[in-house]
XYZ file of N, CA and C in Angstrom:
594
model
N 23.787 9.205 -20.569
C 23.756 8.125 -19.759
C 23.522 6.834 -20.666
N 24.406 5.754 -20.545
C 24.338 4.491 -21.314
C 23.752 3.461 -20.427
N 22.622 2.884 -20.860
C 21.860 1.883 -20.040
C 22.145 0.507 -20.632
N 22.292 -0.509 -19.722
C 22.457 -1.896 -20.165
C 21.380 -2.656 -19.302
N 20.916 -3.705 -19.786
C 20.322 -4.863 -18.996
C 21.055 -6.060 -19.182
N 21.597 -6.469 -18.093
C 22.416 -7.785 -18.055
C 23.540 -7.718 -19.089
N 24.160 -6.524 -19.146
C 25.374 -6.250 -19.972
C 25.020 -6.059 -21.475
N 23.816 -5.969 -21.818
C 23.354 -5.658 -23.218
C 22.814 -4.299 -23.258
N 23.316 -3.513 -24.277
C 22.815 -2.062 -24.394
C 21.197 -2.084 -24.499
N 20.685 -1.109 -23.829
C 19.234 -0.989 -23.837
C 18.839 0.440 -24.149
N 18.260 0.718 -25.199
C 17.848 2.057 -25.733
C 16.506 2.446 -25.337
N 16.338 3.590 -24.983
C 14.936 4.166 -24.671
C 14.726 5.409 -25.605
N 13.606 5.453 -26.366
C 13.369 6.615 -27.170
C 13.274 7.850 -26.430
N 13.830 8.938 -26.862
C 13.705 10.209 -26.144
C 14.271 10.166 -24.744
N 15.179 9.276 -24.501
C 15.663 9.098 -23.025
C 16.101 10.463 -22.413
N 16.616 11.359 -23.166
C 17.121 12.647 -22.531
C 16.020 13.426 -21.961
N 14.761 13.187 -22.418
C 13.604 13.975 -21.950
C 12.958 13.378 -20.679
N 13.371 12.153 -20.302
C 12.838 11.415 -19.174
C 13.538 11.679 -17.792
N 12.856 11.721 -16.797
C 13.419 11.760 -15.467
C 14.119 10.388 -15.075
N 14.873 10.490 -14.029
C 15.431 9.204 -13.530
C 14.306 8.303 -13.078
N 13.321 8.826 -12.512
C 12.191 7.962 -12.075
C 11.556 7.178 -13.253
N 11.311 8.117 -14.328
C 10.761 7.469 -15.642
C 11.506 6.401 -16.207
N 12.933 6.740 -16.264
C 13.800 5.746 -16.826
C 13.747 4.381 -16.032
N 13.749 4.495 -14.729
C 13.707 3.292 -13.873
C 12.363 2.490 -14.150
N 11.186 3.259 -14.304
C 10.009 2.587 -14.551
C 10.023 1.885 -15.895
N 10.657 2.482 -16.885
C 10.664 1.925 -18.212
C 11.457 0.522 -18.163
N 12.601 0.568 -17.458
C 13.510 -0.684 -17.287
C 12.759 -1.627 -16.493
N 11.998 -1.311 -15.481
C 11.167 -2.223 -14.718
C 10.145 -2.902 -15.439
N 9.425 -2.070 -16.300
C 8.412 -2.654 -17.248
C 8.942 -3.530 -18.084
N 10.102 -3.279 -18.731
C 10.855 -4.071 -19.696
C 11.126 -5.482 -19.021
N 11.753 -5.446 -17.864
C 12.084 -6.651 -17.148
C 10.820 -7.507 -16.779
N 9.662 -6.861 -16.385
C 8.479 -7.503 -16.086
C 7.956 -8.205 -17.367
N 8.123 -7.574 -18.534
C 7.670 -8.034 -19.873
C 8.377 -9.313 -20.111
N 9.690 -9.396 -19.617
C 10.660 -10.610 -19.915
C 10.367 -11.575 -18.801
N 9.478 -11.370 -17.809
C 9.318 -12.408 -16.775
C 10.453 -12.269 -15.771
N 11.042 -11.152 -15.668
C 12.153 -10.945 -14.706
C 11.993 -10.001 -13.753
N 12.820 -9.842 -12.729
C 12.770 -8.770 -11.753
C 14.136 -8.200 -11.559
N 14.217 -7.005 -11.063
C 15.528 -6.323 -10.855
C 16.281 -6.874 -9.791
N 17.508 -7.277 -9.998
C 18.279 -7.826 -8.830
C 19.264 -6.834 -8.272
N 19.805 -6.011 -9.179
C 20.865 -4.976 -8.730
C 21.076 -3.995 -9.819
N 21.391 -2.765 -9.396
C 21.847 -1.686 -10.343
C 23.275 -1.562 -10.093
N 24.020 -1.696 -11.248
C 25.561 -1.525 -11.059
C 26.028 -0.350 -11.979
N 26.922 0.463 -11.393
C 27.584 1.563 -12.229
C 28.998 1.547 -11.898
N 29.930 1.369 -12.901
C 31.407 1.305 -12.781
C 31.764 0.322 -11.668
N 31.124 -0.834 -11.647
C 31.513 -1.962 -10.787
C 30.991 -1.766 -9.409
N 30.231 -0.744 -9.035
C 29.634 -0.549 -7.731
C 28.095 -0.718 -7.698
N 27.667 -1.401 -6.749
C 26.150 -1.635 -6.698
C 25.549 -0.198 -6.187
N 24.324 0.090 -6.733
C 23.523 1.233 -6.351
C 22.287 0.866 -5.907
N 21.641 1.545 -4.962
C 20.305 1.425 -4.562
C 19.500 2.224 -5.574
N 18.227 1.844 -5.626
C 17.226 2.595 -6.624
C 17.343 3.992 -6.213
N 17.349 4.351 -4.928
C 17.417 5.776 -4.543
C 18.694 6.520 -5.049
N 19.899 5.755 -5.027
C 21.072 6.201 -5.552
C 21.053 6.582 -7.043
N 20.319 5.539 -7.796
C 20.185 5.775 -9.245
C 19.477 7.083 -9.516
N 18.546 7.492 -8.757
C 17.706 8.614 -9.039
C 18.568 9.996 -9.005
N 19.748 9.852 -8.331
C 20.546 11.047 -8.306
C 21.909 10.863 -9.040
N 22.013 9.786 -9.880
C 23.264 9.571 -10.435
C 23.479 10.514 -11.619
N 24.743 11.047 -11.817
C 25.006 12.146 -12.765
C 24.895 11.475 -14.196
N 24.799 12.450 -15.160
C 24.776 12.018 -16.589
C 26.257 11.503 -16.975
N 26.342 10.912 -18.127
C 27.619 10.480 -18.753
C 28.235 9.267 -18.042
N 27.262 8.446 -17.346
C 27.931 7.139 -16.831
C 27.160 5.995 -17.369
N 27.788 4.792 -17.157
C 27.158 3.588 -17.635
C 26.497 2.942 -16.485
N 25.236 2.494 -16.715
C 24.418 1.788 -15.590
C 23.914 0.525 -16.284
N 24.165 -0.512 -15.509
C 23.776 -1.898 -15.943
C 22.629 -2.400 -14.885
N 21.563 -2.706 -15.376
C 20.438 -3.287 -14.601
C 20.535 -4.838 -14.600
N 20.922 -5.503 -13.575
C 21.006 -6.924 -13.550
C 19.831 -7.566 -13.121
N 19.342 -8.583 -13.745
C 18.040 -9.149 -13.460
C 18.158 -10.633 -13.201
N 17.101 -11.211 -12.694
C 16.928 -12.548 -12.412
C 15.379 -12.995 -12.441
N 15.172 -14.225 -12.340
C 13.849 -14.668 -12.224
C 13.462 -14.567 -10.632
N 12.202 -14.370 -10.490
C 11.786 -14.248 -8.957
C 12.125 -15.433 -8.223
N 12.018 -16.680 -8.977
C 12.339 -17.863 -8.218
C 13.967 -17.934 -7.873
N 14.789 -17.416 -8.840
C 16.151 -17.337 -8.679
C 16.540 -16.405 -7.451
N 15.881 -15.295 -7.211
C 16.171 -14.437 -6.190
C 15.677 -15.109 -4.943
N 14.611 -15.629 -4.872
C 14.023 -16.285 -3.757
C 14.946 -17.372 -3.208
N 15.478 -18.229 -4.216
C 16.354 -19.320 -3.919
C 17.575 -18.862 -3.198
N 18.163 -17.767 -3.676
C 19.399 -17.163 -3.034
C 19.112 -16.625 -1.709
N 17.965 -15.957 -1.522
C 17.543 -15.438 -0.262
C 17.458 -16.606 0.752
N 16.750 -17.611 0.367
C 16.588 -18.830 1.367
C 17.964 -19.437 1.627
N 18.846 -19.483 0.756
C 20.250 -19.944 0.998
C 20.786 -19.073 2.008
N 20.877 -17.916 1.832
C 21.495 -16.866 2.693
C 20.769 -16.988 4.166
N 19.486 -17.093 4.062
C 18.692 -17.233 5.346
C 19.177 -18.414 6.095
N 19.245 -19.645 5.386
C 19.666 -20.815 6.090
C 21.116 -20.673 6.721
N 21.943 -20.028 5.879
C 23.291 -19.888 6.407
C 23.406 -18.925 7.711
N 22.506 -17.926 7.703
C 22.424 -17.045 8.880
C 21.799 -17.738 10.091
N 20.785 -18.602 9.837
C 20.249 -19.351 10.942
C 21.126 -20.249 11.525
N 21.916 -21.043 10.562
C 22.974 -21.957 11.165
C 24.011 -21.232 11.986
N 24.374 -20.054 11.575
C 25.400 -19.260 12.280
C 24.779 -18.870 13.620
N 23.635 -18.315 13.693
C 23.014 -17.902 14.942
C 22.869 -19.036 15.926
N 22.566 -20.282 15.382
C 22.369 -21.398 16.269
C 23.748 -21.808 16.813
N 24.803 -21.741 16.042
C 26.094 -22.121 16.416
C 26.603 -21.224 17.498
N 26.430 -19.974 17.251
C 26.967 -18.904 18.255
C 26.141 -19.074 19.523
N 24.838 -19.229 19.508
C 24.096 -19.418 20.784
C 24.409 -20.653 21.537
N 24.628 -21.816 20.820
C 25.103 -22.990 21.486
C 26.414 -22.915 22.084
N 27.293 -22.058 21.441
C 28.592 -21.827 22.042
C 28.463 -21.000 23.397
N 27.614 -20.154 23.356
C 27.510 -19.331 24.674
C 26.834 -20.216 25.729
N 25.940 -20.987 25.404
C 25.227 -21.895 26.360
C 26.243 -22.898 26.956
N 27.114 -23.413 26.091
C 28.145 -24.408 26.512
C 29.192 -23.791 27.417
N 29.350 -22.400 27.458
C 30.308 -21.800 28.184
C 29.676 -20.781 29.124
N 28.676 -21.248 29.970
C 27.961 -20.306 30.770
C 28.683 -19.365 31.732
N 29.940 -19.799 31.999
C 30.834 -19.117 32.863
C 31.470 -17.904 32.085
N 31.402 -18.011 30.773
C 32.097 -16.898 29.965
C 30.886 -16.211 29.221
N 30.319 -15.201 29.765
C 29.281 -14.488 29.054
C 29.730 -13.767 27.901
N 28.975 -13.747 26.916
C 29.343 -12.916 25.710
C 29.401 -11.386 25.988
N 30.336 -10.800 25.230
C 30.489 -9.333 25.521
C 29.449 -8.615 24.777
N 29.262 -7.269 25.060
C 28.110 -6.464 24.494
C 28.222 -6.467 22.948
N 29.329 -6.342 22.436
C 29.447 -6.323 20.989
C 28.942 -7.540 20.271
N 29.358 -8.735 20.866
C 29.008 -9.990 20.434
C 27.473 -10.201 20.465
N 26.873 -9.791 21.470
C 25.435 -9.870 21.637
C 24.790 -9.031 20.552
N 25.292 -7.796 20.486
C 24.709 -6.793 19.461
C 24.726 -7.431 18.029
N 25.846 -8.023 17.732
C 25.977 -8.595 16.348
C 25.072 -9.720 16.215
N 24.771 -10.584 17.228
C 23.978 -11.662 17.169
C 22.473 -11.165 17.040
N 22.142 -10.193 17.742
C 20.842 -9.499 17.677
C 20.619 -8.892 16.160
N 21.662 -8.330 15.665
C 21.520 -7.782 14.334
C 21.153 -8.896 13.271
N 21.945 -10.037 13.428
C 21.664 -11.167 12.518
C 20.256 -11.751 12.688
N 19.788 -11.723 13.898
C 18.370 -12.227 14.153
C 17.432 -11.327 13.560
N 17.725 -9.951 13.713
C 16.729 -8.958 13.142
C 16.590 -9.193 11.615
N 17.884 -9.457 10.989
C 17.946 -9.672 9.622
C 17.058 -10.827 9.122
N 17.296 -11.956 9.929
C 16.495 -13.155 9.724
C 14.940 -12.896 9.737
N 14.530 -12.095 10.734
C 13.167 -11.829 10.835
C 12.663 -10.922 9.772
N 13.514 -9.992 9.362
C 13.120 -9.116 8.125
C 12.977 -9.924 6.899
N 13.822 -10.886 6.696
C 13.702 -11.610 5.463
C 12.644 -12.563 5.520
N 12.329 -13.109 6.642
C 11.136 -14.011 6.798
C 9.941 -13.101 6.430
N 9.830 -11.887 6.904
C 8.591 -10.971 6.503
C 8.536 -10.707 5.103
N 9.795 -10.445 4.481
C 9.741 -10.270 3.030
C 9.408 -11.390 2.129
N 9.721 -12.500 2.587
C 9.398 -13.835 2.000
C 7.818 -14.026 2.086
N 7.282 -13.598 3.260
C 5.836 -13.849 3.424
C 5.139 -12.845 2.497
N 5.647 -11.712 2.229
C 5.122 -10.732 1.245
C 5.010 -11.228 -0.081
N 5.955 -12.191 -0.438
C 5.942 -12.751 -1.789
C 4.945 -13.771 -1.888
N 4.556 -14.419 -0.864
C 3.534 -15.513 -0.891
C 2.178 -14.904 -1.411
N 1.481 -15.669 -2.272
C 0.288 -15.247 -2.785
C -0.968 -15.582 -1.822
N -0.842 -16.627 -1.085
C -1.849 -17.075 -0.221
C -1.351 -17.096 1.273
N -1.138 -18.296 1.756
C -0.652 -18.416 3.059
C 0.754 -18.008 3.235
N 1.166 -17.327 4.353
C 2.575 -17.030 4.574
C 3.498 -18.236 4.659
N 4.695 -18.036 4.170
C 5.609 -19.055 4.248
C 6.008 -19.333 5.780
N 6.129 -18.202 6.451
C 6.513 -18.364 7.842
C 5.482 -17.760 8.831
N 4.771 -18.570 9.480
C 3.548 -18.040 10.269
C 3.952 -17.496 11.607
N 5.271 -17.816 11.963
C 5.733 -17.342 13.330
C 6.675 -16.119 13.441
N 6.545 -15.318 12.282
C 7.417 -14.098 12.371
C 7.088 -13.241 13.512
N 5.845 -12.946 13.842
C 5.571 -12.094 14.876
C 5.994 -12.584 16.207
N 5.943 -13.924 16.467
C 6.436 -14.532 17.624
C 7.945 -14.367 17.708
N 8.619 -14.404 16.666
C 10.224 -14.131 16.622
C 10.495 -12.764 17.110
N 9.684 -11.892 16.456
C 9.863 -10.418 16.681
C 9.691 -10.056 18.213
N 8.530 -10.654 18.694
C 8.263 -10.358 20.184
C 9.295 -10.885 21.082
N 9.680 -12.163 20.814
C 10.665 -12.805 21.685
C 12.002 -12.223 21.611
N 12.370 -11.735 20.425
C 13.655 -11.101 20.267
C 13.696 -9.735 21.060
N 12.564 -9.018 20.985
C 12.509 -7.827 21.658
C 12.667 -8.040 23.219
N 12.026 -9.068 23.765
C 12.045 -9.375 25.135
C 13.515 -9.719 25.461
N 14.122 -10.566 24.647
C 15.492 -11.013 24.902
C 16.542 -9.916 24.973
N 16.284 -8.986 23.959
C 17.130 -7.750 24.013
C 17.109 -7.017 25.414
N 15.831 -6.940 25.931
C 15.730 -6.238 27.210
C 16.362 -7.083 28.323
N 16.255 -8.396 28.443
C 16.936 -9.192 29.313
C 18.488 -9.168 29.109
N 19.027 -9.092 27.911
C 20.410 -9.099 27.720
C 21.015 -7.874 28.350
N 20.325 -6.767 28.328
C 20.813 -5.620 28.913
C 20.925 -5.623 30.430
N 19.890 -6.202 30.939
C 19.784 -6.165 32.421
C 20.553 -7.417 33.059
N 20.531 -8.535 32.346
C 21.197 -9.771 32.979
C 21.824 -10.686 31.856
N 23.027 -10.506 31.473
C 23.688 -11.402 30.454
C 23.439 -12.952 30.828
N 23.561 -13.236 32.194
C 23.479 -14.626 32.613
C 22.117 -15.119 32.221
N 21.149 -14.470 32.649
C 19.740 -14.850 32.334
C 19.498 -14.966 30.822
N 19.996 -13.946 30.041
C 19.904 -13.873 28.610
C 20.412 -15.149 27.954
N 21.565 -15.666 28.416
C 22.169 -16.868 27.916
C 21.295 -18.030 28.090
N 20.686 -18.128 29.346
C 19.795 -19.332 29.590
C 18.573 -19.249 28.767
N 18.074 -17.973 28.421
C 16.871 -17.853 27.608
C 17.081 -18.259 26.106
N 18.419 -18.342 25.725
C 18.656 -18.787 24.320
C 18.304 -20.194 23.965
N 18.076 -21.055 24.906
C 17.724 -22.484 24.668
C 16.485 -22.401 23.854
N 15.465 -21.601 24.333
C 14.175 -21.493 23.643
C 14.418 -20.915 22.143
N 15.298 -19.991 21.979
C 15.513 -19.492 20.660
C 16.109 -20.521 19.840
N 17.121 -21.338 20.274
C 17.678 -22.381 19.473
C 16.631 -23.400 19.070
N 15.622 -23.772 19.937
C 14.601 -24.642 19.614
C 13.784 -24.039 18.407
N 13.399 -22.806 18.492
C 12.674 -22.131 17.394
C 13.388 -22.047 16.091
N 14.747 -21.809 16.266
C 15.563 -21.699 15.035
C 15.688 -23.057 14.358
N 15.836 -24.134 15.257
C 15.909 -25.522 14.708
C 14.519 -25.692 13.800
N 13.475 -25.389 14.414
C 12.081 -25.517 13.692
C 12.117 -24.625 12.312
N 12.649 -23.474 12.413
C 12.772 -22.619 11.205
C 13.689 -23.312 10.159
N 14.768 -23.818 10.572
C 15.629 -24.631 9.654
C 15.007 -25.793 9.024
N 14.168 -26.503 9.821
C 13.372 -27.616 9.222
C 12.345 -27.080 8.205
N 11.786 -25.930 8.612
C 10.757 -25.276 7.635
C 11.476 -25.054 6.291
N 12.612 -24.508 6.348
C 13.346 -24.131 5.073
C 13.761 -25.371 4.263
N 14.066 -26.456 5.013
C 14.327 -27.703 4.234
C 13.113 -28.183 3.589
N 12.000 -28.034 4.263
C 10.674 -28.375 3.542
C 10.463 -27.547 2.318
N 10.762 -26.209 2.423
C 10.612 -25.362 1.203
C 11.514 -25.865 0.084
N 12.823 -26.142 0.417
C 13.740 -26.556 -0.537
C 13.215 -27.885 -1.285
N 12.702 -28.904 -0.476
C 12.274 -30.053 -0.970
C 10.963 -29.803 -1.919
N 10.140 -28.965 -1.514
C 8.902 -28.716 -2.321
C 9.440 -28.015 -3.644
N 10.321 -27.097 -3.566
C 10.749 -26.300 -4.669
C 11.436 -27.266 -5.651
N 12.196 -28.192 -5.241
C 12.922 -29.192 -5.986
C 11.881 -30.019 -6.817
N 10.834 -30.441 -6.134
C 9.779 -31.373 -6.749
C 9.127 -30.530 -7.807
N 8.808 -29.284 -7.586
C 8.117 -28.438 -8.515
C 9.014 -28.212 -9.747
N 10.278 -27.950 -9.601
C 11.149 -27.625 -10.657
C 11.503 -28.877 -11.521
N 11.370 -30.070 -10.892
C 11.589 -31.256 -11.660
C 10.299 -31.785 -12.233
N 9.187 -31.052 -12.095
C 7.855 -31.462 -12.645
C 7.240 -32.608 -11.903
N 7.690 -32.912 -10.593
C 6.981 -33.959 -9.945
C 5.655 -33.505 -9.410
N 4.719 -34.381 -9.246
C 3.439 -34.095 -8.706
C 3.574 -33.883 -7.190
N 3.038 -32.835 -6.658
C 2.987 -32.601 -5.283
C 1.779 -33.173 -4.671
N 1.884 -34.143 -3.852
C 0.735 -34.810 -3.273
C 0.166 -34.088 -2.144
N -0.974 -34.335 -1.662
C -1.628 -33.675 -0.530
C -0.670 -34.173 0.712
N -0.321 -33.135 1.475
C 0.616 -33.476 2.675
C 1.919 -33.039 2.457
N 2.324 -32.696 1.163
C 3.593 -31.993 0.940
C 3.455 -30.554 1.228
N 3.469 -30.258 2.503
C 3.033 -28.812 2.893
C 4.246 -28.175 3.267
N 4.297 -26.816 3.063
C 5.332 -25.975 3.461
C 4.940 -25.215 4.777
């Protein structure tokens, strides 16, 4: 197996005697030593999960793509903002056409997007060293569960309940704008005064 880190060959002594788990540990330690984190594992142009790497056959090329923690968080927040905007737009469309209730597949896709948003919020909270970035994750989870139950029983009522969701999503969008503003100040070396809170 030929290993690369960001396209550059990476050699490990006695690699043939190491298990896949040990190889992955060595690569992760190397990245940590460089101040980087693993972004993606790629083999022959296809992305692999860490679990897939553990069972990959010999004789292949594997490239470990890295990034800074800040870079990964920036991309995640951008994707999160786009998903929130999309969910707001869809929900507002349903509310404006109350006589045309969304079909089951549309509701299912919207719920899946909301579940992804909540999952990402939870993971970003895990990255925080002190206070969580998003203190209202549990509230989102609880209300989404309630809404899913209502959607099955009464699509008409489910659509009316979306107005509260839109309000909370708007607050979430504002929160992410605050995070972007704070991050820009920090990256530009500006002093963050008391009151610049996320």
